[in-house]
mmCIF file of C-alpha atoms and ligand atoms in Angstrom:
data_model
loop_
_atom_site.group_PDB
_atom_site.id
_atom_site.type_symbol
_atom_site.label_atom_id
_atom_site.label_comp_id
_atom_site.label_asym_id
_atom_site.label_seq_id
_atom_site.Cartn_x
_atom_site.Cartn_y
_atom_site.Cartn_z
ATOM 1 C CA MET A 1 -11.809 3.682 10.843
ATOM 2 C CA THR A 2 -12.420 5.715 7.671
ATOM 3 C CA VAL A 3 -9.387 7.462 6.170
ATOM 4 C CA LEU A 4 -9.414 10.683 4.138
ATOM 5 C CA VAL A 5 -6.954 10.515 1.240
ATOM 6 C CA THR A 6 -6.309 13.933 -0.277
ATOM 7 C CA GLY A 7 -4.960 13.717 -3.820
ATOM 8 C CA GLY A 8 -6.430 10.219 -4.087
ATOM 9 C CA ALA A 9 -6.945 10.641 -7.839
ATOM 10 C CA GLY A 10 -3.219 11.255 -8.339
ATOM 11 C CA TYR A 11 -0.290 8.919 -8.878
ATOM 12 C CA ILE A 12 0.772 7.936 -5.368
ATOM 13 C CA GLY A 13 -2.555 8.797 -3.680
ATOM 14 C CA SER A 14 -4.478 6.396 -5.922
ATOM 15 C CA HIS A 15 -2.137 3.541 -4.948
ATOM 16 C CA MET A 16 -2.812 4.295 -1.282
ATOM 17 C CA MET A 17 -6.562 4.460 -1.918
ATOM 18 C CA TYR A 18 -6.529 0.999 -3.527
ATOM 19 C CA ARG A 19 -4.327 -0.425 -0.801
ATOM 20 C CA LEU A 20 -6.691 0.758 1.932
ATOM 21 C CA ALA A 21 -9.702 -0.500 -0.014
ATOM 22 C CA ASP A 22 -7.971 -3.891 -0.472
ATOM 23 C CA MET A 23 -7.529 -4.036 3.314
ATOM 24 C CA GLY A 24 -11.234 -3.367 3.800
ATOM 25 C CA GLU A 25 -10.608 0.105 5.269
ATOM 26 C CA PRO A 26 -13.250 2.659 4.279
ATOM 27 C CA VAL A 27 -11.702 5.493 2.240
ATOM 28 C CA VAL A 28 -12.885 8.951 1.212
ATOM 29 C CA VAL A 29 -11.075 10.952 -1.482
ATOM 30 C CA ILE A 30 -10.733 14.702 -2.030
ATOM 31 C CA ASP A 31 -8.945 15.804 -5.198
ATOM 32 C CA ASN A 32 -9.194 18.999 -7.236
ATOM 33 C CA LEU A 33 -8.394 17.013 -10.430
ATOM 34 C CA GLN A 34 -5.814 19.599 -11.483
ATOM 35 C CA THR A 35 -3.392 16.753 -12.167
ATOM 36 C CA GLY A 36 -5.395 13.755 -10.915
ATOM 37 C CA PHE A 37 -7.885 11.682 -12.910
ATOM 38 C CA ARG A 38 -11.493 11.079 -11.874
ATOM 39 C CA GLU A 39 -11.363 7.621 -13.427
ATOM 40 C CA SER A 40 -8.547 6.675 -11.029
ATOM 41 C CA VAL A 41 -11.118 6.543 -8.208
ATOM 42 C CA PRO A 42 -13.575 3.628 -8.403
ATOM 43 C CA GLY A 43 -17.274 4.482 -8.245
ATOM 44 C CA ASN A 44 -17.807 2.845 -4.832
ATOM 45 C CA ILE A 45 -15.342 5.198 -3.079
ATOM 46 C CA PRO A 46 -16.837 8.538 -1.947
ATOM 47 C CA PHE A 47 -15.196 11.253 -4.024
ATOM 48 C CA TYR A 48 -15.279 15.023 -3.565
ATOM 49 C CA GLN A 49 -13.822 17.332 -6.181
ATOM 50 C CA GLY A 50 -12.270 20.379 -4.576
ATOM 51 C CA SER A 51 -9.284 21.960 -2.905
ATOM 52 C CA VAL A 52 -7.945 20.971 0.501
ATOM 53 C CA ALA A 53 -7.914 24.731 1.118
ATOM 54 C CA ASP A 54 -11.725 24.816 0.893
ATOM 55 C CA LYS A 55 -12.487 24.804 4.609
ATOM 56 C CA ALA A 56 -16.245 24.484 4.151
ATOM 57 C CA LEU A 57 -15.896 21.427 1.881
ATOM 58 C CA VAL A 58 -13.195 19.703 3.929
ATOM 59 C CA GLY A 59 -15.024 20.395 7.205
ATOM 60 C CA ARG A 60 -18.240 18.936 5.826
ATOM 61 C CA VAL A 61 -16.451 15.818 4.530
ATOM 62 C CA LEU A 62 -14.628 15.286 7.848
ATOM 63 C CA ARG A 63 -17.863 15.596 9.832
ATOM 64 C CA GLU A 64 -20.059 13.560 7.472
ATOM 65 C CA HIS A 65 -17.664 10.617 7.542
ATOM 66 C CA GLY A 66 -16.538 11.001 11.175
ATOM 67 C CA LEU A 67 -12.922 11.187 9.994
ATOM 68 C CA LYS A 68 -10.059 11.179 12.496
ATOM 69 C CA THR A 69 -7.276 10.247 10.080
ATOM 70 C CA VAL A 70 -5.948 12.150 7.078
ATOM 71 C CA VAL A 71 -3.333 11.022 4.548
ATOM 72 C CA HIS A 72 -2.345 14.133 2.624
ATOM 73 C CA PHE A 73 -0.942 13.643 -0.896
ATOM 74 C CA ALA A 74 -2.590 16.550 -2.736
ATOM 75 C CA ALA A 75 0.173 18.818 -4.057
ATOM 76 C CA SER A 76 2.003 20.129 -7.086
ATOM 77 C CA THR A 77 5.145 18.050 -7.541
ATOM 78 C CA VAL A 78 7.250 19.169 -10.509
ATOM 79 C CA VAL A 79 10.528 20.792 -9.444
ATOM 80 C CA PRO A 80 11.179 22.867 -12.623
ATOM 81 C CA ASP A 81 7.557 24.119 -12.577
ATOM 82 C CA SER A 82 8.102 25.311 -9.004
ATOM 83 C CA VAL A 83 11.097 27.353 -10.174
ATOM 84 C CA ARG A 84 8.921 29.028 -12.830
ATOM 85 C CA ASP A 85 5.916 29.510 -10.535
ATOM 86 C CA PRO A 86 7.095 29.625 -6.906
ATOM 87 C CA LEU A 87 4.068 31.518 -5.599
ATOM 88 C CA GLY A 88 1.746 29.012 -7.244
ATOM 89 C CA TYR A 89 3.635 26.217 -5.473
ATOM 90 C CA TYR A 90 3.563 27.981 -2.119
ATOM 91 C CA ALA A 91 -0.180 28.568 -2.548
ATOM 92 C CA ASN A 92 -1.042 25.029 -3.613
ATOM 93 C CA ASN A 93 1.342 23.144 -1.330
ATOM 94 C CA THR A 94 2.031 25.302 1.711
ATOM 95 C CA VAL A 95 -0.915 27.668 2.096
ATOM 96 C CA ALA A 96 -3.490 25.023 1.163
ATOM 97 C CA SER A 97 -1.932 22.569 3.635
ATOM 98 C CA ARG A 98 -2.149 25.188 6.359
ATOM 99 C CA ALA A 99 -5.901 25.458 5.772
ATOM 100 C CA LEU A 100 -6.204 21.664 5.766
ATOM 101 C CA PHE A 101 -4.356 21.387 9.097
ATOM 102 C CA GLU A 102 -6.594 24.034 10.618
ATOM 103 C CA THR A 103 -9.796 22.379 9.399
ATOM 104 C CA ALA A 104 -8.520 18.973 10.521
ATOM 105 C CA ILE A 105 -7.705 20.202 14.025
ATOM 106 C CA GLU A 106 -11.014 22.077 14.328
ATOM 107 C CA ASN A 107 -12.798 18.822 13.475
ATOM 108 C CA GLY A 108 -10.870 16.577 15.855
ATOM 109 C CA VAL A 109 -8.519 14.775 13.434
ATOM 110 C CA LYS A 110 -5.961 12.862 15.518
ATOM 111 C CA GLN A 111 -3.638 11.295 12.950
ATOM 112 C CA PHE A 112 -1.974 12.793 9.951
ATOM 113 C CA VAL A 113 0.342 11.270 7.357
ATOM 114 C CA PHE A 114 2.040 13.819 5.112
ATOM 115 C CA SER A 115 3.822 13.298 1.773
ATOM 116 C CA SER A 116 7.119 15.110 1.825
ATOM 117 C CA THR A 117 10.168 14.719 -0.349
ATOM 118 C CA ALA A 118 13.908 14.146 -0.442
ATOM 119 C CA ALA A 119 13.976 17.597 -2.091
ATOM 120 C CA VAL A 120 13.892 19.081 1.440
ATOM 121 C CA TYR A 121 17.580 18.080 1.790
ATOM 122 C CA GLY A 122 18.912 20.000 -1.209
ATOM 123 C CA GLN A 123 22.502 19.349 -2.329
ATOM 124 C CA LEU A 124 24.002 16.906 0.128
ATOM 125 C CA ASP A 125 27.460 15.555 -0.494
ATOM 126 C CA SER A 126 26.898 12.227 1.173
ATOM 127 C CA GLU A 127 26.630 8.503 0.345
ATOM 128 C CA VAL A 128 23.211 8.228 1.977
ATOM 129 C CA VAL A 129 20.870 10.822 3.430
ATOM 130 C CA THR A 130 19.689 10.486 7.024
ATOM 131 C CA GLU A 131 16.747 12.341 8.532
ATOM 132 C CA ALA A 132 19.155 14.174 10.850
ATOM 133 C CA MET A 133 20.983 15.879 7.983
ATOM 134 C CA PRO A 134 20.438 19.579 7.293
ATOM 135 C CA THR A 135 17.375 20.562 5.289
ATOM 136 C CA VAL A 136 18.311 23.298 2.819
ATOM 137 C CA PRO A 137 16.145 22.821 -0.275
ATOM 138 C CA VAL A 138 17.355 24.109 -3.639
ATOM 139 C CA SER A 139 13.893 24.491 -5.201
ATOM 140 C CA PRO A 140 10.643 26.235 -4.286
ATOM 141 C CA TYR A 141 9.064 22.757 -4.399
ATOM 142 C CA GLY A 142 11.427 21.546 -1.670
ATOM 143 C CA TRP A 143 10.792 24.670 0.405
ATOM 144 C CA SER A 144 7.018 24.388 -0.035
ATOM 145 C CA LYS A 145 7.160 20.883 1.459
ATOM 146 C CA LEU A 146 9.656 21.768 4.194
ATOM 147 C CA MET A 147 7.531 24.702 5.352
ATOM 148 C CA THR A 148 4.545 22.376 5.479
ATOM 149 C CA GLU A 149 6.517 19.910 7.603
ATOM 150 C CA VAL A 150 7.336 22.747 10.015
ATOM 151 C CA MET A 151 3.681 23.822 10.257
ATOM 152 C CA LEU A 152 2.605 20.257 10.931
ATOM 153 C CA ARG A 153 5.271 19.818 13.619
ATOM 154 C CA ASP A 154 4.251 23.017 15.416
ATOM 155 C CA ALA A 155 0.499 22.406 15.083
ATOM 156 C CA ALA A 156 0.877 18.845 16.382
ATOM 157 C CA ALA A 157 2.842 20.104 19.391
ATOM 158 C CA ALA A 158 0.077 22.572 20.216
ATOM 159 C CA HIS A 159 -2.870 20.235 19.626
ATOM 160 C CA ASP A 160 -3.889 16.628 20.172
ATOM 161 C CA LEU A 161 -2.465 15.402 16.861
ATOM 162 C CA ASN A 162 0.212 12.889 15.897
ATOM 163 C CA TYR A 163 1.825 12.656 12.484
ATOM 164 C CA VAL A 164 4.209 10.778 10.271
ATOM 165 C CA VAL A 165 6.032 12.680 7.543
ATOM 166 C CA LEU A 166 7.357 10.462 4.753
ATOM 167 C CA ARG A 167 10.136 11.972 2.662
ATOM 168 C CA TYR A 168 9.897 10.201 -0.683
ATOM 169 C CA PHE A 169 12.913 9.494 -2.823
ATOM 170 C CA ASN A 170 12.305 8.623 -6.532
ATOM 171 C CA VAL A 171 8.898 6.967 -6.734
ATOM 172 C CA ALA A 172 8.295 4.888 -9.869
ATOM 173 C CA GLY A 173 6.439 1.828 -11.186
ATOM 174 C CA ALA A 174 2.731 1.081 -11.068
ATOM 175 C CA ASP A 175 0.142 -1.011 -9.262
ATOM 176 C CA PRO A 176 1.129 -4.673 -9.845
ATOM 177 C CA ALA A 177 -2.587 -5.352 -10.576
ATOM 178 C CA MET A 178 -2.499 -2.498 -13.170
ATOM 179 C CA ARG A 179 -5.464 -0.632 -11.687
ATOM 180 C CA THR A 180 -3.505 2.626 -11.507
ATOM 181 C CA GLY A 181 -0.136 4.113 -12.419
ATOM 182 C CA GLN A 182 1.655 7.290 -13.473
ATOM 183 C CA SER A 183 -0.806 8.841 -15.934
ATOM 184 C CA THR A 184 0.444 12.435 -15.985
ATOM 185 C CA VAL A 185 0.623 13.752 -19.507
ATOM 186 C CA ALA A 186 4.117 15.109 -20.307
ATOM 187 C CA ALA A 187 5.622 13.672 -17.117
ATOM 188 C CA THR A 188 9.303 14.515 -16.725
ATOM 189 C CA HIS A 189 10.444 11.709 -14.434
ATOM 190 C CA LEU A 190 13.142 9.384 -15.698
ATOM 191 C CA VAL A 191 11.467 5.959 -15.524
ATOM 192 C CA LYS A 192 8.277 7.276 -17.145
ATOM 193 C CA ALA A 193 10.218 9.166 -19.836
ATOM 194 C CA ALA A 194 12.363 6.102 -20.577
ATOM 195 C CA VAL A 195 9.441 3.682 -20.946
ATOM 196 C CA GLN A 196 7.736 6.229 -23.203
ATOM 197 C CA ALA A 197 10.871 6.340 -25.353
ATOM 198 C CA ALA A 198 10.871 2.520 -25.429
ATOM 199 C CA LEU A 199 7.295 2.548 -26.752
ATOM 200 C CA GLY A 200 8.019 5.272 -29.327
ATOM 201 C CA ILE A 201 5.805 7.825 -27.542
ATOM 202 C CA ARG A 202 8.943 9.997 -27.319
ATOM 203 C CA PRO A 203 11.470 9.996 -30.158
ATOM 204 C CA LYS A 204 14.471 9.820 -27.799
ATOM 205 C CA LEU A 205 15.658 10.040 -24.229
ATOM 206 C CA GLU A 206 18.121 12.644 -22.980
ATOM 207 C CA ILE A 207 20.646 11.971 -20.220
ATOM 208 C CA PHE A 208 20.913 15.224 -18.317
ATOM 209 C CA GLY A 209 24.601 15.399 -17.399
ATOM 210 C CA THR A 210 27.313 12.789 -17.941
ATOM 211 C CA ASP A 211 30.135 14.489 -16.046
ATOM 212 C CA TYR A 212 29.005 13.987 -12.454
ATOM 213 C CA ALA A 213 31.374 12.496 -9.886
ATOM 214 C CA THR A 214 29.544 9.155 -9.979
ATOM 215 C CA PRO A 215 30.761 5.762 -11.271
ATOM 216 C CA ASP A 216 29.382 6.291 -14.800
ATOM 217 C CA GLY A 217 29.088 10.107 -14.789
ATOM 218 C CA SER A 218 25.272 10.213 -14.663
ATOM 219 C CA CYS A 219 23.180 11.045 -11.572
ATOM 220 C CA VAL A 220 22.351 8.382 -9.003
ATOM 221 C CA ARG A 221 18.919 8.094 -7.385
ATOM 222 C CA ASP A 222 17.061 5.763 -5.039
ATOM 223 C CA TYR A 223 14.147 4.481 -7.178
ATOM 224 C CA ILE A 224 11.353 3.060 -5.033
ATOM 225 C CA HIS A 225 8.306 1.120 -6.210
ATOM 226 C CA VAL A 226 5.084 3.045 -5.683
ATOM 227 C CA ALA A 227 3.454 -0.035 -4.087
ATOM 228 C CA ASP A 228 6.136 -0.026 -1.385
ATOM 229 C CA VAL A 229 5.525 3.704 -0.852
ATOM 230 C CA ALA A 230 1.807 3.010 -0.362
ATOM 231 C CA ALA A 231 2.719 0.186 2.037
ATOM 232 C CA ALA A 232 4.820 2.643 4.073
ATOM 233 C CA HIS A 233 1.729 4.840 4.465
ATOM 234 C CA VAL A 234 -0.323 1.934 5.755
ATOM 235 C CA ASP A 235 2.480 1.085 8.194
ATOM 236 C CA ALA A 236 2.492 4.755 9.247
ATOM 237 C CA LEU A 237 -1.252 4.646 9.968
ATOM 238 C CA LEU A 238 -0.900 1.480 12.050
ATOM 239 C CA TYR A 239 2.038 3.055 13.888
ATOM 240 C CA LEU A 240 0.019 6.155 14.736
ATOM 241 C CA ARG A 241 -3.031 4.136 15.753
ATOM 242 C CA SER A 242 -0.904 2.247 18.255
ATOM 243 C CA GLY A 243 -0.274 5.587 19.969
ATOM 244 C CA ARG A 244 3.375 6.017 19.111
ATOM 245 C CA PRO A 245 5.021 9.427 18.732
ATOM 246 C CA SER A 246 5.242 11.585 15.611
ATOM 247 C CA ALA A 247 8.099 10.826 13.241
ATOM 248 C CA ILE A 248 9.823 12.086 10.105
ATOM 249 C CA LEU A 249 11.070 9.199 7.971
ATOM 250 C CA ASN A 250 12.889 8.756 4.679
ATOM 251 C CA CYS A 251 11.022 6.615 2.186
ATOM 252 C CA GLY A 252 13.517 4.899 -0.104
ATOM 253 C CA TYR A 253 15.350 1.573 -0.336
ATOM 254 C CA GLY A 254 18.849 2.739 0.551
ATOM 255 C CA ARG A 255 20.546 1.864 -2.737
ATOM 256 C CA GLY A 256 21.154 3.891 -5.872
ATOM 257 C CA PHE A 257 20.964 3.432 -9.634
ATOM 258 C CA SER A 258 22.414 5.801 -12.223
ATOM 259 C CA VAL A 259 20.499 7.262 -15.147
ATOM 260 C CA ARG A 260 22.469 4.899 -17.389
ATOM 261 C CA ASP A 261 21.501 1.910 -15.184
ATOM 262 C CA VAL A 262 17.826 2.824 -15.549
ATOM 263 C CA ILE A 263 18.104 3.250 -19.317
ATOM 264 C CA GLY A 264 19.909 -0.101 -19.605
ATOM 265 C CA MET A 265 17.150 -1.798 -17.619
ATOM 266 C CA VAL A 266 14.367 -0.201 -19.684
ATOM 267 C CA LYS A 267 16.098 -1.348 -22.872
ATOM 268 C CA ALA A 268 16.516 -4.868 -21.480
ATOM 269 C CA VAL A 269 12.936 -5.198 -20.231
ATOM 270 C CA SER A 270 11.303 -3.625 -23.301
ATOM 271 C CA GLY A 271 13.626 -5.066 -25.936
ATOM 272 C CA SER A 272 13.675 -1.623 -27.563
ATOM 273 C CA ASP A 273 16.977 0.046 -28.395
ATOM 274 C CA PHE A 274 15.590 3.600 -28.387
ATOM 275 C CA PRO A 275 17.870 6.580 -29.138
ATOM 276 C CA VAL A 276 19.671 8.107 -26.145
ATOM 277 C CA ILE A 277 21.303 11.523 -26.291
ATOM 278 C CA GLU A 278 23.864 12.932 -23.871
ATOM 279 C CA SER A 279 22.731 16.439 -22.885
ATOM 280 C CA PRO A 280 24.055 19.086 -20.484
ATOM 281 C CA ARG A 281 23.225 18.952 -16.789
ATOM 282 C CA ARG A 282 19.720 19.953 -15.725
ATOM 283 C CA ALA A 283 19.744 22.874 -13.280
ATOM 284 C CA GLY A 284 19.500 21.914 -9.631
ATOM 285 C CA ASP A 285 20.169 18.157 -9.986
ATOM 286 C CA PRO A 286 22.314 16.784 -7.141
ATOM 287 C CA ALA A 287 24.772 14.058 -8.245
ATOM 288 C CA ARG A 288 23.602 11.434 -5.775
ATOM 289 C CA VAL A 289 20.441 11.156 -3.656
ATOM 290 C CA VAL A 290 20.056 7.868 -1.809
ATOM 291 C CA ALA A 291 18.035 7.322 1.355
ATOM 292 C CA ASP A 292 19.199 5.919 4.628
ATOM 293 C CA SER A 293 15.899 4.121 5.265
ATOM 294 C CA ARG A 294 16.776 2.313 8.484
ATOM 295 C CA LEU A 295 14.410 4.469 10.535
ATOM 296 C CA LEU A 296 11.431 3.622 8.310
ATOM 297 C CA ARG A 297 12.176 -0.094 8.686
ATOM 298 C CA GLU A 298 12.887 0.071 12.426
ATOM 299 C CA ARG A 299 10.117 2.387 13.574
ATOM 300 C CA LEU A 300 7.291 1.291 11.266
ATOM 301 C CA GLY A 301 8.374 -2.305 10.631
ATOM 302 C CA TRP A 302 8.244 -1.528 6.898
ATOM 303 C CA GLN A 303 9.253 -4.487 4.730
ATOM 304 C CA PRO A 304 9.433 -3.593 1.047
ATOM 305 C CA LYS A 305 8.295 -6.208 -1.459
ATOM 306 C CA HIS A 306 9.392 -4.745 -4.787
ATOM 307 C CA ASP A 307 12.996 -3.641 -4.199
ATOM 308 C CA ASP A 308 14.068 -4.607 -7.694
ATOM 309 C CA LEU A 309 14.728 -2.198 -10.571
ATOM 310 C CA ARG A 310 13.575 -4.766 -13.138
ATOM 311 C CA THR A 311 10.164 -5.059 -11.443
ATOM 312 C CA ILE A 312 9.810 -1.281 -11.146
ATOM 313 C CA VAL A 313 10.572 -0.851 -14.847
ATOM 314 C CA ALA A 314 8.380 -3.808 -15.899
ATOM 315 C CA HIS A 315 5.383 -2.376 -14.040
ATOM 316 C CA ALA A 316 5.974 1.158 -15.399
ATOM 317 C CA LEU A 317 6.209 -0.279 -18.922
ATOM 318 C CA ALA A 318 3.069 -2.390 -18.539
ATOM 319 C CA TRP A 319 1.137 0.665 -17.298
ATOM 320 C CA GLU A 320 2.389 2.806 -20.188
ATOM 321 C CA ARG A 321 1.278 0.087 -22.629
ATOM 322 C CA LYS A 322 -2.148 0.123 -20.993
ATOM 323 C CA LEU A 323 -2.413 3.912 -21.369
ATOM 324 C CA LEU A 324 -1.340 3.653 -24.988
ATOM 325 C CA ALA A 325 -3.889 0.932 -25.734
ATOM 326 C CA ALA A 326 -6.671 3.014 -24.148
ATOM 327 C CA GLN A 327 -5.668 5.999 -26.294
ATOM 328 C CA THR A 328 -5.651 3.904 -29.437
ATOM 329 C CA VAL A 329 -9.104 2.558 -28.618
ATOM 330 C CA SER A 330 -10.524 6.033 -27.935
ATOM 331 C CA ALA A 331 -8.967 7.387 -31.162
ATOM 332 C CA VAL A 332 -10.694 4.716 -33.263
HETATM 333 N N1 UDP B 1 16.814 12.488 -16.040
HETATM 334 C C1 UDP B 1 17.381 12.337 -17.294
HETATM 335 N N2 UDP B 1 16.562 12.372 -18.402
HETATM 336 C C2 UDP B 1 15.210 12.526 -18.304
HETATM 337 C C3 UDP B 1 14.637 12.675 -17.012
HETATM 338 C C4 UDP B 1 15.467 12.658 -15.907
HETATM 339 O O1 UDP B 1 18.602 12.187 -17.425
HETATM 340 O O2 UDP B 1 14.521 12.561 -19.331
HETATM 341 C C5 UDP B 1 17.677 12.428 -14.853
HETATM 342 C C6 UDP B 1 17.618 13.675 -13.991
HETATM 343 O O3 UDP B 1 18.549 14.635 -14.460
HETATM 344 C C7 UDP B 1 17.999 13.099 -12.633
HETATM 345 C C8 UDP B 1 17.425 11.682 -12.657
HETATM 346 O O4 UDP B 1 17.212 11.390 -14.036
HETATM 347 O O5 UDP B 1 19.387 13.002 -12.518
HETATM 348 C C9 UDP B 1 16.097 11.576 -11.937
HETATM 349 O O6 UDP B 1 15.289 12.644 -12.386
HETATM 350 P P1 UDP B 1 13.729 12.687 -12.112
HETATM 351 O O7 UDP B 1 13.188 13.910 -12.791
HETATM 352 O O8 UDP B 1 13.128 11.374 -12.454
HETATM 353 O O9 UDP B 1 13.618 12.827 -10.531
HETATM 354 P P2 UDP B 1 14.312 13.860 -9.488
HETATM 355 O O10 UDP B 1 15.493 13.108 -8.935
HETATM 356 O O11 UDP B 1 14.683 15.091 -10.238
HETATM 357 O O12 UDP B 1 13.259 14.084 -8.478
#
């Protein structure tokens, strides 16, 4: 059964595209290439450049390929950018998703997997976050995803559509086979920034806040390997195909590492003692965000294979080296 992957040229979407292709599942990709890379999608996978809000394009693609399943990654994903440009985020994430849902339902799509985020929870003062906890985002990004979850829930109740929403925690690492990885220029995420500092691409790394109520004063997050995130999507598809009910599930490992832990691991794996600077807190950062991921394991049978910070960092570093080598070659 062919699967439409929106945002398949992006970081997480490209991992899902490869995973489906590895399983022998036909895949079709739509991506507007605003942040994705055309070269992330191999030539044998049908690729359409455009917005998921383009009803004519999406409708044509759904009909041409007889698609009944959509995995929807396409979105803007940088929290501070969403604070600067909330209406842009609502347009690209919420309004565009609304159009996609409508086109999908009009064309008989039955299964939908949607990329959401732990940012829907906002500031929770809790050891681990369960799906039943209140959703009060503290950023336009979080709201843009939460509103999309609500639309999907209501549309699925009114139509013949089942869905799985996956709320990602801190996705990091790269394809173990090094076919794809986090390629965003000027990415702000910690693991990427730290491996760039290790390779001298950045002069230093800042720790944003060292006075949090955590064991070492820096923020704690649940870093999850991108390959295990892609695996959760495949499990979600199989779950939906077996006719089981819609679900909203956290996508994390259920254990936390501090910013200092991550930096220590990047230094150990890379052998580079790059400069680290203690800086003030970054606005809107909760002290601790760690998933309770029991539901994901129980309902989907998800069994992560890369729950190891060293592996996550090693793969992120290897991908960054590959990007650097490609740049050096093209500059020659
Ligand atoms: N962080 C940091 N220095 C950086 C980037 C991030 O100290 O250069 C911290 C950030 O303040 C947060 C954690 O690392 O506490 C994870 O941030 P990231 O942006 O990777 O993901 P988020 O949790 O914000 O989605």
